[in-house]
XYZ file of C-alpha atoms in Angstrom:
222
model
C 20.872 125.439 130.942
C 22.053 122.295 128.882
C 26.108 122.339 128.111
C 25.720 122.681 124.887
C 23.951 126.418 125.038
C 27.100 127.013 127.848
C 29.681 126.297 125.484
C 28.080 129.246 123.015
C 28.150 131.821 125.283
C 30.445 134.718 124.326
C 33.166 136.242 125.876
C 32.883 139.568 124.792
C 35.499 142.573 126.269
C 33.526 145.888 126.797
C 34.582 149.161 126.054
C 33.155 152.549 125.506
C 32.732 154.495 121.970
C 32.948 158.791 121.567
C 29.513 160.307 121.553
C 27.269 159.765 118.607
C 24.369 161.927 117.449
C 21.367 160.612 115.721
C 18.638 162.583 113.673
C 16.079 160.728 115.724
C 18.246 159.410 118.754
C 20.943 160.746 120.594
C 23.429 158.499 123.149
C 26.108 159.973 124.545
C 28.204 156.575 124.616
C 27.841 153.586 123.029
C 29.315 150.386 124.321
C 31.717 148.398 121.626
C 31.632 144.792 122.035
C 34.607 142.704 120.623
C 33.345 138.903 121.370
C 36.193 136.407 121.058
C 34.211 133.415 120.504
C 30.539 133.270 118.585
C 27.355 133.511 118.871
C 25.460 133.875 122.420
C 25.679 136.946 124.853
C 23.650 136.670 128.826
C 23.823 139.422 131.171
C 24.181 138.614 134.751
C 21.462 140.294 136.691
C 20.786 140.834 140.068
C 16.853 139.105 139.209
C 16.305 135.416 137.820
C 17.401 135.567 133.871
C 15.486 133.289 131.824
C 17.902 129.931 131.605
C 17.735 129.483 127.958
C 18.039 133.621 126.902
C 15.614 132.862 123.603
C 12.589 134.259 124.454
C 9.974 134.668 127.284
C 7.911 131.960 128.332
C 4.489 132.571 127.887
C 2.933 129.533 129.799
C 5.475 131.058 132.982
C 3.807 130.371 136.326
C 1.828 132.664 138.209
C 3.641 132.399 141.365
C 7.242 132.420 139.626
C 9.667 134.909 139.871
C 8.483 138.502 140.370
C 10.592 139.557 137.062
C 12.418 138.143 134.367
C 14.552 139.286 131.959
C 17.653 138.405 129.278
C 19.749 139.239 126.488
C 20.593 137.471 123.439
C 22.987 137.733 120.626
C 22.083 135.999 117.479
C 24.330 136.881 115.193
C 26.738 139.849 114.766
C 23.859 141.935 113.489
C 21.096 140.553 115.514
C 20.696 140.738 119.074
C 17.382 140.748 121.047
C 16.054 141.472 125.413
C 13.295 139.412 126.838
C 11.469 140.920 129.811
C 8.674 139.853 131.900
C 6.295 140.602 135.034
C 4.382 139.593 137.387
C 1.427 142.326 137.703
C -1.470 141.680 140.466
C -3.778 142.798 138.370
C -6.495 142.476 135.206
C -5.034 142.140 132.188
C -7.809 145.173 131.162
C -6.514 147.692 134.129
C -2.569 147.080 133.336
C -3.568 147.658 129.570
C -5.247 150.489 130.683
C -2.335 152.219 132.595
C -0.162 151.129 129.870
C -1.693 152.901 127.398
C -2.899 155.998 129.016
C -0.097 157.744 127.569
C -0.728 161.516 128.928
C -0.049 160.056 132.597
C 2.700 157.706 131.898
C 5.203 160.676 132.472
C 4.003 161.210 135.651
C 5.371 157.265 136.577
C 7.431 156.167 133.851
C 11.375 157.268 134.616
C 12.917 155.356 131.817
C 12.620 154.727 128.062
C 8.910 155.145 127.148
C 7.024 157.995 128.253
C 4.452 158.197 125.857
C 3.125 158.778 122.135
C 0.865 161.011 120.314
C -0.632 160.101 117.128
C -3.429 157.623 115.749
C -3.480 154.667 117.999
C -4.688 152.206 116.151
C -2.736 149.044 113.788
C -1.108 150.629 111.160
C -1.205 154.084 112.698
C 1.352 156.750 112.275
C 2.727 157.660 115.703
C 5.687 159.792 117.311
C 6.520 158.194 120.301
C 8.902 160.260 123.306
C 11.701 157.830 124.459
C 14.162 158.423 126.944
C 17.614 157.011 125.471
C 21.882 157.872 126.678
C 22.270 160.924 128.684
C 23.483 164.631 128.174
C 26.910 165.702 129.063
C 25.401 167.007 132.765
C 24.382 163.221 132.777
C 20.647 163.426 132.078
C 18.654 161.156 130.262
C 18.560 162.730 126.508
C 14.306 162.488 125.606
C 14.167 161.841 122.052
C 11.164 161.913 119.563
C 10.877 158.746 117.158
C 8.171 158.272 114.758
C 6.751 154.848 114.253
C 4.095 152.446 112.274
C 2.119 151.443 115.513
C 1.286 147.309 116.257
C -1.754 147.720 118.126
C -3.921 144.515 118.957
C -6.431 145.810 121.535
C -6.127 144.648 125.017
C -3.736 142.672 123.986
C 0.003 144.313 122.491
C 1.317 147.280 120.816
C 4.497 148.093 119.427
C 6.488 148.776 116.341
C 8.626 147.083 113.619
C 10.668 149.876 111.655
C 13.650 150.632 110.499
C 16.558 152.104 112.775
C 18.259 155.444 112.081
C 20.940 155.064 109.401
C 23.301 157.130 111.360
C 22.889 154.148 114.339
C 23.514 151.619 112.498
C 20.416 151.254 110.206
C 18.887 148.015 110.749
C 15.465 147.085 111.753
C 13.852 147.437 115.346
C 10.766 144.917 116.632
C 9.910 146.480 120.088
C 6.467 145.400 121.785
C 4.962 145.290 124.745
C 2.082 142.487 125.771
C -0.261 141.901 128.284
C -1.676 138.476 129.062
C -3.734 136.732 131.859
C -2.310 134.239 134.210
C -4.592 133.522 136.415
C -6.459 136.493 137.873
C -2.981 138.283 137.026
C -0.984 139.908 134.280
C 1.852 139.004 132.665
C 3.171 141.893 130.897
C 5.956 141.292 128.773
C 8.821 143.542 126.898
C 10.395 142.371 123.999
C 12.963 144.386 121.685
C 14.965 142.566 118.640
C 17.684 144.193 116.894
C 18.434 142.869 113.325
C 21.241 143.769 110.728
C 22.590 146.247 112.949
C 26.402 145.911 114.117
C 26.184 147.675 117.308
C 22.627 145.404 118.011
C 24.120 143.923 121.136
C 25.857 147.045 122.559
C 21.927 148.459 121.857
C 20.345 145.690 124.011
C 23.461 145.318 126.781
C 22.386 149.157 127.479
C 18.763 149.078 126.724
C 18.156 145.909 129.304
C 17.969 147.751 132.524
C 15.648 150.795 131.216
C 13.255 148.383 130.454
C 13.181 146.372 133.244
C 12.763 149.802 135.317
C 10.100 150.281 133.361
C 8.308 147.169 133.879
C 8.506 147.638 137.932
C 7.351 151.380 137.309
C 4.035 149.779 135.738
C 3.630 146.984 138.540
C 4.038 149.943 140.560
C 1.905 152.518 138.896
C -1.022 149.503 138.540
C -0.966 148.150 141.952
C -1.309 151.374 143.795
């Protein structure tokens, strides 16, 4: 990491907001971030973290790290996670699991868990997403419906607005398979935009998604 990108990192003191209550999503905290100095947030993790935070790298070695992932903040509205892994598989059989949405429950624990609707670009879905927990400390399942991204064999996602009562905003979330080598590197991106709790979004939303990157290595490679 040059000194330069350093010097912007934030130093941001982390506290914890009352309950709030969506129409489509419910969290049972939400973490307020007060950053003292500008523009660029990076989670310490326990894997590598991409060095420069701005996105993955799509020309990433096949024998690199097992799983990669970061945080950014852009702005005070804009914030966005970067998450990658390694998958010892076709790209065709990890786009397969991926997308097999009745059995994802069955190995998916966190965040996604499925969708039901017209799977195809442009098609109206309602996809189940696991988001905060109850006050018994269970992970709240809520039901969000969204324009699908859908590029065969290849991505699917969503770009659409985010609930007023959250913030309002606008929310890019895909997910991506790609070959590397006789491999897959499946990638999870999310970006935040005009949002003012879009970093306290990603800071909490990191971890689910890296869980549910290992759960599809996992659930592939069996």
């Amino acid at each position: 990491m040059s000194e330069d990108l350093a010097g912007r990192y934030a130093v941001c003191a982390l506290d914890t907001k009352s309950s709030i209550t969506g129409v489509n999503m419910t969290r049972s905290s939400i973490i307020k971030s007060t950053c003292v100095a500008a523009t660029f947030l990076a989670t310490s993790l326990s894997t590598p973290v991409l060095a420069d935070g701005s996105g993955q790298n799509s020309n990433l070695a096949c024998d690199d790290a097992m799983m990669r992932g970061g945080i950014a903040q852009l702005s005070a509205t804009h914030a966005t996670i970067n998450t990658s892994i390694l998958i010892d598989a076709a790209p065709a059989v990890v786009w397969a699991t991926l997308t097999n949405f009745e059995t994802m429950p069955t190995w998916s624990t966190g965040t996604l868990q499925g969708m039901t609707g017209d799977i195809e670009s442009g098609g109206s879905v309602v996809v189940t997403f696991l988001f905060g927990v109850d006050d018994a400390g269970r992970p709240i399942s809520n039901k969000i419906p969204h324009t699908l991204i859908f590029e065969d064999g290849e991505k699917i996602g969503w770009s659409d607005p985010f609930p007023a009562d959250l913030g309002g905003g606008h929310d890019n979330h895909i997910y991506a398979v790609e070959a590397c080598g006789d491999k897959t590197l499946f990638t999870q991106s999310d970006e935040i935009v005009d949002n003012p709790y879009a970093v306290n979004f990603v800071t909490q939303l990191l971890a689910g998604y890296q869980l549910f990157n290992r759960e599809l290595k996992i659930a592939v490679e069996d």
